[in-house]
Coordinates of C-alpha atoms and ligand atoms in Angstrom, one line a residue:
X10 CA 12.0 5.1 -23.2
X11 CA 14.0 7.7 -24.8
X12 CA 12.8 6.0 -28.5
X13 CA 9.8 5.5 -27.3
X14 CA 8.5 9.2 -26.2
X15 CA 10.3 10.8 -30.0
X16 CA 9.2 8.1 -32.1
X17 CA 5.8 6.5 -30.9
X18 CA 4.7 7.9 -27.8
X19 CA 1.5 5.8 -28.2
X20 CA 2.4 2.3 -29.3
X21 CA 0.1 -0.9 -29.2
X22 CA 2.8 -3.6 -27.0
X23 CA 2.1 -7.2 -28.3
X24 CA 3.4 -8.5 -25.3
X25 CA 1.4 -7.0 -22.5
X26 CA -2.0 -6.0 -24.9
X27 CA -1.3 -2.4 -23.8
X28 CA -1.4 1.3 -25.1
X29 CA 2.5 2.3 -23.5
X30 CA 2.2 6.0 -23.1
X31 CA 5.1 7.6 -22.5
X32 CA 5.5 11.6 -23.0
X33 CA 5.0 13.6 -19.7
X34 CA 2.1 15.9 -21.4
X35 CA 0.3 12.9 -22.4
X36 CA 0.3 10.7 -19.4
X37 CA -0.6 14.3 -17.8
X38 CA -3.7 15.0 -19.8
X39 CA -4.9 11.3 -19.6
X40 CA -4.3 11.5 -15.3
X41 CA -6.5 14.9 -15.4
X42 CA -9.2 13.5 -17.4
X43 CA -10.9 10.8 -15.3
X44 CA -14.3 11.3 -17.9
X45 CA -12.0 10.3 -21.2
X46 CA -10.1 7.8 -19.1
X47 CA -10.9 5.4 -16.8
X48 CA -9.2 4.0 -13.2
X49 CA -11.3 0.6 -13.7
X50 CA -8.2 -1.3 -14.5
X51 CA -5.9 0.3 -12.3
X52 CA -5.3 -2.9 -10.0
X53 CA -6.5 -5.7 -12.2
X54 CA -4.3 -8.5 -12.1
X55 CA -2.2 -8.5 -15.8
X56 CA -2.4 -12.0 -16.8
X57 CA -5.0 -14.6 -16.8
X58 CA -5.2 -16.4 -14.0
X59 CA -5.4 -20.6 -14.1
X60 CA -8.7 -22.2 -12.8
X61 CA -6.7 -23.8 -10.1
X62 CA -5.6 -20.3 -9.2
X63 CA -9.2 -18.6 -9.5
X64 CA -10.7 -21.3 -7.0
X65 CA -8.0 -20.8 -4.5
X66 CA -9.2 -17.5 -4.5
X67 CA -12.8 -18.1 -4.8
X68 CA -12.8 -20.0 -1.5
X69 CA -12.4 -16.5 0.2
X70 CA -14.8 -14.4 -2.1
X71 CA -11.8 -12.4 -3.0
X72 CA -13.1 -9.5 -4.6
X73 CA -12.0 -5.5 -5.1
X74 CA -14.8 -3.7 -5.8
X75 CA -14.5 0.1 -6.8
X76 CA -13.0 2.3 -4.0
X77 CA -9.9 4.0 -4.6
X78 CA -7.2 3.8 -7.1
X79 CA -9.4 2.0 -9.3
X80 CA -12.9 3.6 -8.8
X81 CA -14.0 6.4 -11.1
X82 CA -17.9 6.3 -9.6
X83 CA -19.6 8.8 -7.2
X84 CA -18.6 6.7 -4.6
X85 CA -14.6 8.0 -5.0
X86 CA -14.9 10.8 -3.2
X87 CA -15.6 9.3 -0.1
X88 CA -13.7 7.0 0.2
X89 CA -10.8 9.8 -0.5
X90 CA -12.1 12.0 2.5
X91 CA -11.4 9.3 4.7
X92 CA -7.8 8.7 3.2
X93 CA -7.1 12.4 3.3
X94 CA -8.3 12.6 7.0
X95 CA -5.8 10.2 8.1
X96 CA -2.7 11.5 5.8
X97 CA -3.4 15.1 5.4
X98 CA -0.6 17.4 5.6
X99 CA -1.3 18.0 9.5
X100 CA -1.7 14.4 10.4
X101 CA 1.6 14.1 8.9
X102 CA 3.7 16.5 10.4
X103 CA 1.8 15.9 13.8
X104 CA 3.3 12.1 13.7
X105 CA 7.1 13.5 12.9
X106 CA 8.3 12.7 16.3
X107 CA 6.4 9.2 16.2
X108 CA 8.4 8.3 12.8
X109 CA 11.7 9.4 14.5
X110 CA 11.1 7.1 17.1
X111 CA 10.2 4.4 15.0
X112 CA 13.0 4.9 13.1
X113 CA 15.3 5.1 15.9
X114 CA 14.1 1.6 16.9
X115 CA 15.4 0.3 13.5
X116 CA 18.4 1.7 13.5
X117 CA 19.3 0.1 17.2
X118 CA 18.4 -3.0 15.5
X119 CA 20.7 -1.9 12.1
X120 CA 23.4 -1.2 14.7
X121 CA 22.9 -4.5 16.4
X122 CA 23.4 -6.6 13.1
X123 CA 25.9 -4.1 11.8
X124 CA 28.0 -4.9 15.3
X125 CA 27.1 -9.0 15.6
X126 CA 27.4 -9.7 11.6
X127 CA 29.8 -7.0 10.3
X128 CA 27.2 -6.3 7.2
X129 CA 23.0 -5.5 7.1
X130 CA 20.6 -5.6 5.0
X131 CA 18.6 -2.2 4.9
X132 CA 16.0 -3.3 2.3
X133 CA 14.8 -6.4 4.3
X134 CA 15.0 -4.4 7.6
X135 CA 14.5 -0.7 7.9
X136 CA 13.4 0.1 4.8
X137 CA 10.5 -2.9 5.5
X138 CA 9.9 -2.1 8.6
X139 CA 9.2 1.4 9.4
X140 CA 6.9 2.2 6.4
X141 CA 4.7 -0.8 8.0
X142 CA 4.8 0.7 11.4
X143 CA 4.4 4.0 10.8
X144 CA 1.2 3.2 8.5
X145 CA 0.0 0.9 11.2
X146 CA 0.2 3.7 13.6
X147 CA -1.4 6.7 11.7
X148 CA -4.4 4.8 10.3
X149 CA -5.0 3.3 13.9
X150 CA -4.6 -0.6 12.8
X151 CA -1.8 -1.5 15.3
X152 CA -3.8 -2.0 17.9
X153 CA -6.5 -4.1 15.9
X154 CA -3.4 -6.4 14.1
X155 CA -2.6 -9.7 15.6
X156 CA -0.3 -11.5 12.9
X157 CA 3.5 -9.9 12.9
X158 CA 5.1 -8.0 10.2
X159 CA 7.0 -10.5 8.6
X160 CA 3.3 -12.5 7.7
X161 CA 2.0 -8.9 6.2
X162 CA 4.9 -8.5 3.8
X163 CA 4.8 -12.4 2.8
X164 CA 1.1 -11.5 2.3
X165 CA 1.9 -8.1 0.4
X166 CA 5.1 -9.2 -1.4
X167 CA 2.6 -12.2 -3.0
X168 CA -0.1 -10.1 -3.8
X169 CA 2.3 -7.6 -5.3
X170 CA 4.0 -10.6 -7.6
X171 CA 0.8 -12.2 -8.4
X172 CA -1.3 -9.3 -9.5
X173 CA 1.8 -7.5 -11.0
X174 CA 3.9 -10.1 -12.4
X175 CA 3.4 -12.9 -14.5
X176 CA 3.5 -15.6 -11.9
X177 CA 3.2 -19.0 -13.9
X178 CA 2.0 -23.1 -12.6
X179 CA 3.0 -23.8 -8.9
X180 CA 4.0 -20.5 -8.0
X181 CA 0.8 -18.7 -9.5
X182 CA -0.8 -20.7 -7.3
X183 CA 1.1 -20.5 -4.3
X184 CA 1.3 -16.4 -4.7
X185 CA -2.6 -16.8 -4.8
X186 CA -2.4 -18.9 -1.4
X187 CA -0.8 -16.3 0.3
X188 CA -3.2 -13.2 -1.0
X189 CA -6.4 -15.7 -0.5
X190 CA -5.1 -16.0 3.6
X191 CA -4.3 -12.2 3.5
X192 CA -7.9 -11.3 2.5
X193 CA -9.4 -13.9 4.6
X194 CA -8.0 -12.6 7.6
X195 CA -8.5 -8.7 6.7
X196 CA -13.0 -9.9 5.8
X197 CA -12.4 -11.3 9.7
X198 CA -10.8 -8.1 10.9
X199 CA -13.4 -6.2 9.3
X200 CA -16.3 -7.7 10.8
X201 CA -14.8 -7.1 14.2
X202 CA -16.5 -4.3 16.6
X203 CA -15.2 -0.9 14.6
X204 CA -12.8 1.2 17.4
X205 CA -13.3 4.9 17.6
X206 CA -14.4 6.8 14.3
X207 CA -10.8 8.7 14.6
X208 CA -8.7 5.1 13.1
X209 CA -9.2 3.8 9.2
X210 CA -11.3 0.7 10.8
X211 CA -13.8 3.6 12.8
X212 CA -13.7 5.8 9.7
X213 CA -15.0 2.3 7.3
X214 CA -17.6 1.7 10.0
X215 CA -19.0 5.1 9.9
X216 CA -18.9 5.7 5.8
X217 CA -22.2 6.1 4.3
X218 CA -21.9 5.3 0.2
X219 CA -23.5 8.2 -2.0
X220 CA -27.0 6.2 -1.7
X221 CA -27.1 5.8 1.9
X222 CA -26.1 2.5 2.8
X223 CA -23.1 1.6 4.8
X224 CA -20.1 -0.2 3.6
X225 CA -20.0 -4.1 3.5
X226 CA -17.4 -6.1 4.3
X227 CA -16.1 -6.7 0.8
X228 CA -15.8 -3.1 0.2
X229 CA -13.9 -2.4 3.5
X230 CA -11.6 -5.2 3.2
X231 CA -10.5 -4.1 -0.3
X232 CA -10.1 -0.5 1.0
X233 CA -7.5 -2.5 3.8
X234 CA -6.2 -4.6 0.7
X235 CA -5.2 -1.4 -0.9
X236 CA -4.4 0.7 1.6
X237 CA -1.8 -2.0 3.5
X238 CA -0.1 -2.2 0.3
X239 CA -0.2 0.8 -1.6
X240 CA 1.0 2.3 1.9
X241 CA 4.0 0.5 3.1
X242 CA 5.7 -1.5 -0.6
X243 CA 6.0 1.7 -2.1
X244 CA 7.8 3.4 0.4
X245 CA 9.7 0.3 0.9
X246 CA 10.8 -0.2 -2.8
X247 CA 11.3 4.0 -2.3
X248 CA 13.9 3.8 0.7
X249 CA 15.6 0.9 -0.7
X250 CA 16.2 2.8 -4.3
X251 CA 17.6 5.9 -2.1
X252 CA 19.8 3.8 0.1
X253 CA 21.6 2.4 -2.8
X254 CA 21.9 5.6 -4.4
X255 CA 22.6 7.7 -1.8
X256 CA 25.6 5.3 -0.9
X257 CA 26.7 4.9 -4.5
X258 CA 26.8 8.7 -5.4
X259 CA 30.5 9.8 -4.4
X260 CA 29.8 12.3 -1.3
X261 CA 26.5 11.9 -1.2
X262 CA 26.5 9.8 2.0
X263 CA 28.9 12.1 3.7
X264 CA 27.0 15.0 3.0
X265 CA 23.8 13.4 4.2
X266 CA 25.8 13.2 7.8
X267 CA 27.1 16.9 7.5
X268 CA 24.4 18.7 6.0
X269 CA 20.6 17.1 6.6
X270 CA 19.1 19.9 4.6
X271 CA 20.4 18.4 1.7
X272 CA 18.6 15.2 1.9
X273 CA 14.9 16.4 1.1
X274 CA 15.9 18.3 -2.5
X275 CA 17.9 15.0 -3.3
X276 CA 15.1 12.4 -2.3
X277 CA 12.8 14.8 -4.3
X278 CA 14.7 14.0 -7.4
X279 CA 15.3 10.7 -7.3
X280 CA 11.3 9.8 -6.9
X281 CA 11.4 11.6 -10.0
X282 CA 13.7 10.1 -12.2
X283 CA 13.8 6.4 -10.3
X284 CA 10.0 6.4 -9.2
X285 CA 9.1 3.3 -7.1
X286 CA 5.6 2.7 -9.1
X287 CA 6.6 2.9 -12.5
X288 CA 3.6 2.8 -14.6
X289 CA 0.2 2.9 -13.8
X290 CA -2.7 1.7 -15.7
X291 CA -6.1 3.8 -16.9
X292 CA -8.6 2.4 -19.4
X293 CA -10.4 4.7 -22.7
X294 CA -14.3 5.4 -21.7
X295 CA -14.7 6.6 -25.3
X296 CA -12.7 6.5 -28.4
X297 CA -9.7 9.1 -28.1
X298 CA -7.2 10.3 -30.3
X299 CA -3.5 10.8 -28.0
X300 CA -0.2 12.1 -30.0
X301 CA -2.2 11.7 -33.1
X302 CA -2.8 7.5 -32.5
X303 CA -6.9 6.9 -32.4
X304 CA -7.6 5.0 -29.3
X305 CA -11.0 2.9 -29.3
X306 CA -13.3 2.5 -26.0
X307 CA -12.3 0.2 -23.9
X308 CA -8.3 0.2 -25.0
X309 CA -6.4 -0.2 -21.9
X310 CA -2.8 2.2 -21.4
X311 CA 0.4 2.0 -19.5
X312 CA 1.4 4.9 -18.4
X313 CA 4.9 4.9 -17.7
X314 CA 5.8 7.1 -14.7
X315 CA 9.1 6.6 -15.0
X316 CA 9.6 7.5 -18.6
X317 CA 7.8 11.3 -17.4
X318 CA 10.1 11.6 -14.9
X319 CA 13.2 11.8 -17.7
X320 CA 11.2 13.5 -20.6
X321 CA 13.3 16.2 -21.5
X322 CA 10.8 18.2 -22.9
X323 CA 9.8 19.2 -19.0
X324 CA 13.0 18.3 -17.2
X325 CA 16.5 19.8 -18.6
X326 CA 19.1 17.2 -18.1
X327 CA 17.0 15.0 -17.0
X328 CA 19.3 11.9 -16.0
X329 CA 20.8 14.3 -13.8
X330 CA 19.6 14.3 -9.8
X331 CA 19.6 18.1 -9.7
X332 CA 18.2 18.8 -5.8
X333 CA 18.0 22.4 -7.0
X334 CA 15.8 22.4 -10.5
X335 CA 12.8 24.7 -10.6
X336 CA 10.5 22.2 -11.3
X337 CA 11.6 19.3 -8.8
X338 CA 8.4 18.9 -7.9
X339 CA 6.3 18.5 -11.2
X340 CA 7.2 14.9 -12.3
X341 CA 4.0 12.6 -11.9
X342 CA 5.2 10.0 -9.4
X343 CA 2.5 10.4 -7.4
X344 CA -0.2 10.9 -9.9
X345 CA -2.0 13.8 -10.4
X346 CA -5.7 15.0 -10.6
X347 CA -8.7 13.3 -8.7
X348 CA -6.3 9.7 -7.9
X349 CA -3.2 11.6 -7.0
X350 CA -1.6 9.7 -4.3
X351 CA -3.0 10.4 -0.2
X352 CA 0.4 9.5 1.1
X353 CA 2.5 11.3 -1.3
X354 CA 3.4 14.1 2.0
X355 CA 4.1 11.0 4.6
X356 CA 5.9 8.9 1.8
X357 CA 8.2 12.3 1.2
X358 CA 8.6 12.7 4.9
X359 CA 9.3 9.6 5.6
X360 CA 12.4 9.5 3.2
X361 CA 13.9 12.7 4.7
X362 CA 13.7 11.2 8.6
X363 CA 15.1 7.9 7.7
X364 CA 17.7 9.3 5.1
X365 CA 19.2 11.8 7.5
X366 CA 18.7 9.5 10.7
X367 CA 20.6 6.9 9.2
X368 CA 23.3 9.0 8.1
X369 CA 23.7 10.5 11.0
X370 CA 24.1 7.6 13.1
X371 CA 25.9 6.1 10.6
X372 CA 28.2 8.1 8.8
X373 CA 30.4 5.4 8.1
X374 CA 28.1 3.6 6.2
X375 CA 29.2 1.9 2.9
X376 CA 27.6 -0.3 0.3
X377 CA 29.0 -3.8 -0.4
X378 CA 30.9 -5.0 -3.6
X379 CA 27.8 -6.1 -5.4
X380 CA 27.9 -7.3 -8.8
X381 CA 24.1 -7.3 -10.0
X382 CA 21.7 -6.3 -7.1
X383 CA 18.7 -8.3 -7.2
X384 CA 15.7 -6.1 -8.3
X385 CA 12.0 -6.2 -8.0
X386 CA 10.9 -5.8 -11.6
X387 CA 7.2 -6.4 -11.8
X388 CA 5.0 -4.5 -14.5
X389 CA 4.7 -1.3 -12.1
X390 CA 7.2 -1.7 -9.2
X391 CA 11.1 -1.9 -9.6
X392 CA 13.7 -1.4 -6.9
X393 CA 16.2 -3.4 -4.9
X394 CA 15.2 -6.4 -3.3
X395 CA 19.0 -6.1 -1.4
X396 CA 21.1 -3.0 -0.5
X397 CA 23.9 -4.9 1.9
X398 CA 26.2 -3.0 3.7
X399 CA 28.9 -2.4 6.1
X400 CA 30.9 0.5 8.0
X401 CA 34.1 1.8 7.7
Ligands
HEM519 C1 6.9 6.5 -2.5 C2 5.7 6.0 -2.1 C3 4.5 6.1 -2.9 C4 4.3 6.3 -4.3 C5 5.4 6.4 -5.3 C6 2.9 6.3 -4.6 C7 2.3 6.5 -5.8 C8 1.0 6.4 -6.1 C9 0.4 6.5 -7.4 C10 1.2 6.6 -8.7 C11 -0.9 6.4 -7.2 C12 -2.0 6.4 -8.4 C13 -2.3 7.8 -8.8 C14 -3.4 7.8 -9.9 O1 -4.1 6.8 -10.1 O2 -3.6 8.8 -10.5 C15 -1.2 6.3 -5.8 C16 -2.5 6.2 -5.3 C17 -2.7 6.1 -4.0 N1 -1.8 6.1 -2.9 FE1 0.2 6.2 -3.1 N2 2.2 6.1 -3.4 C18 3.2 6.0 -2.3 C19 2.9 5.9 -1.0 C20 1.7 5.9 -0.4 C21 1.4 5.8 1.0 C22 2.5 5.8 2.1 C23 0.1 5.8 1.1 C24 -0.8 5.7 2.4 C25 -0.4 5.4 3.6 C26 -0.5 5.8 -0.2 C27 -1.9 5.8 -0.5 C28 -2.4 6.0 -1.7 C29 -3.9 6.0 -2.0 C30 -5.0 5.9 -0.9 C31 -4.0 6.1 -3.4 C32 -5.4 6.1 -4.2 C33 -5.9 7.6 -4.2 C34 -7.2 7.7 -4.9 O3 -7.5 6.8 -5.8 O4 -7.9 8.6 -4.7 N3 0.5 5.9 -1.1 N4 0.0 6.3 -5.1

């Protein structure tokens, strides 16, 4: 990345057919200028899929219209009202006590393994589990869900691999299974008697689109699509990066137990030099020149997140976790502009409850002998698929 942003900050990649962009002020301008470029292509799926593949998903009318990440029409700003309703910086603080309880939950359960099996898995339990419940809970969809957890992240992990990844034969096809039963039951859910106007489902019910007409149910169950995702891997993939970090970096644990007001700097810095969504994708409206490279219409650009994060043009040192630097909070994990993310203040909190509930419970803590973790490594997503550990 370091090559990348000094030599050819803009470079055509045979491999993917995208523009990677890769210096902070560039990904920066392009985020802030949703009229030059476009979020149409933000959650396209990268590769082609197979017939076989298009008819599994055919049989469901799978179909994500424009709505959030990926709609740069009138209709955006809607649809963002609602989101920022839910997740604005009240709602979030409001539901502190609810995530301590859910988290306290999980770690019984961590303790229970911890006690029967001598070693855990955080990234397959807590780190899973509490971003789902604590999404559930704030957008008002536990009450309205009747399939367990474990079936939504087998739904979410294949949507994430086939849409994100390069999925190939059998298992393209499998991956598109799984999504096509996911949005088949969300179209059902949506069709259901809306609850009160105060949950996502009553809030979908209620919109009105810029020319009057209410929402159908291809529109709200993309908005669910998204939202169940975008709100519950990401912090996932997030937890699971700061576990295995946290319990790597000598003292860090320790500290964690001993000084909580430690963990918030610290988590700041590593979403911005180990974000969990690593690129993101925006399309040209109209030819552009970007560090000097012409751009046609229509080229479509990687953004690389994580190579902002460590451009050290903005950040000094920056493959240092500095929990003190002036500028923690500029990197671009999150986005910026009229996409930024809604759940960028209940992703953060939710890293500081579970990093220094955990530590405290479990000061002990200590990560297995590993010798390659296995990681998630799709085109926008990396982080641990295992952080394994023990006490003592
Ligand atoms: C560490 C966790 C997370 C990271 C790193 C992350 C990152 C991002 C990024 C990079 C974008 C795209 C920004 C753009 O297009 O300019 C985004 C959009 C979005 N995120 Fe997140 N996100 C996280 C967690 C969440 C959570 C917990 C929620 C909700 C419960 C959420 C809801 C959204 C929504 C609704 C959008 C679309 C906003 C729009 O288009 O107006 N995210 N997020």
């Amino acid at each position: 990345m370091a090559a990348l942003r000094e030599h050819q900050p803009v470079k055509f990649d045979e491999n993917t057919g995208l523009w990677l962009v890769s210096r902070y002020e560039d990904v920066r301008a392009v985020l802030l200028d949703p009229e030059n470029f476009l979020p149409d292509n933000a959650i396209d799926a990268i590769g082609r899929f197979s017939v076989q593949t298009l008819r599994v998903l055919a049989r469901v009318k799978f179909d994500l219209p424009q709505t959030l990440a990926n709609n740069g029409s009138d209709s955006h700003a809607g649809y963002r009202r609602i989101m920022t309703r839910l997740l604005n910086a009240q709602a979030v603080a409001a539901s502190v006590p609810m995530v301590e309880k859910v988290v306290a939950e999980a770690l019984d359960d961590v303790g229970q393994r911890l006690a029967a099996d001598g070693v855990c898995d955080l990234a397959t339990t807590i780190a899973r589990d509490v971003p789902f419940r604590v999404m559930l809970r704030l957008l008002g969809l536990e009450s309205a869900i009747d399939v367990d957890i474990d079936t939504l992240a087998r739904w979410s992990d294949a949507s994430l691999e086939l849409f994100w990844g390069r999925p190939r034969g059998e298992r393209e096809v499998a991956l598109a299974r799984e999504a096509a039963a996911f949005y088949a039951w969300l179209t059902g859910l949506v069709s259901k008697p809306a609850p009160e106007a105060a949950t996502l489902l009553g809030a979908l019910a209620a919109h009105r689109l810029p020319d009057g007409e209410p929402l159908g149910v291809t529109q709200k169950a993309a908005v669910l699509y998204f939202m169940i995702i975008a709100g519950q891997m990401t912090t996932t993939q997030m937890l699971s990066t700061m576990y295995r970090r946290a319990l790597r970096e000598p003292g860090r644990w320790e500290r964690f137990a001993a000084e909580p007001a430690t963990v918030e700097p610290w988590a700041e810095e590593v979403l911005r030099r180990d974000p969990p969504i690593t690129t993101w994708r925006r399309v040209t409206g109209r030819p552009v020149t970007l560090s000097g490279v012409d751009l046609p219409a229509g080229a479509p650009l990687l953004l690389m997140l994580s190579s902002t994060g460590s451009d050290p043009a903005v950040f000094d040192h920056p493959e240092q976790i500095c929990p003190h630097r002036a500028n923690a909070r500029k990197h671009l994990s999150f986005g910026i502009g009229r996409h930024r993310c809604s759940g960028a203040e209940l992703a953060r909190m939710e890293a500081d409850v579970v990093l220094r509930m955990t530590a405290a419970r479990f000061p002990d803590l200590r990560l297995c002998a590993e010798s390659s973790p296995r990681m998630l490594a799709l085109l926008s997503f990396r982080a641990p698929l295992q952080v394994l550990v023990r006490r003592g």
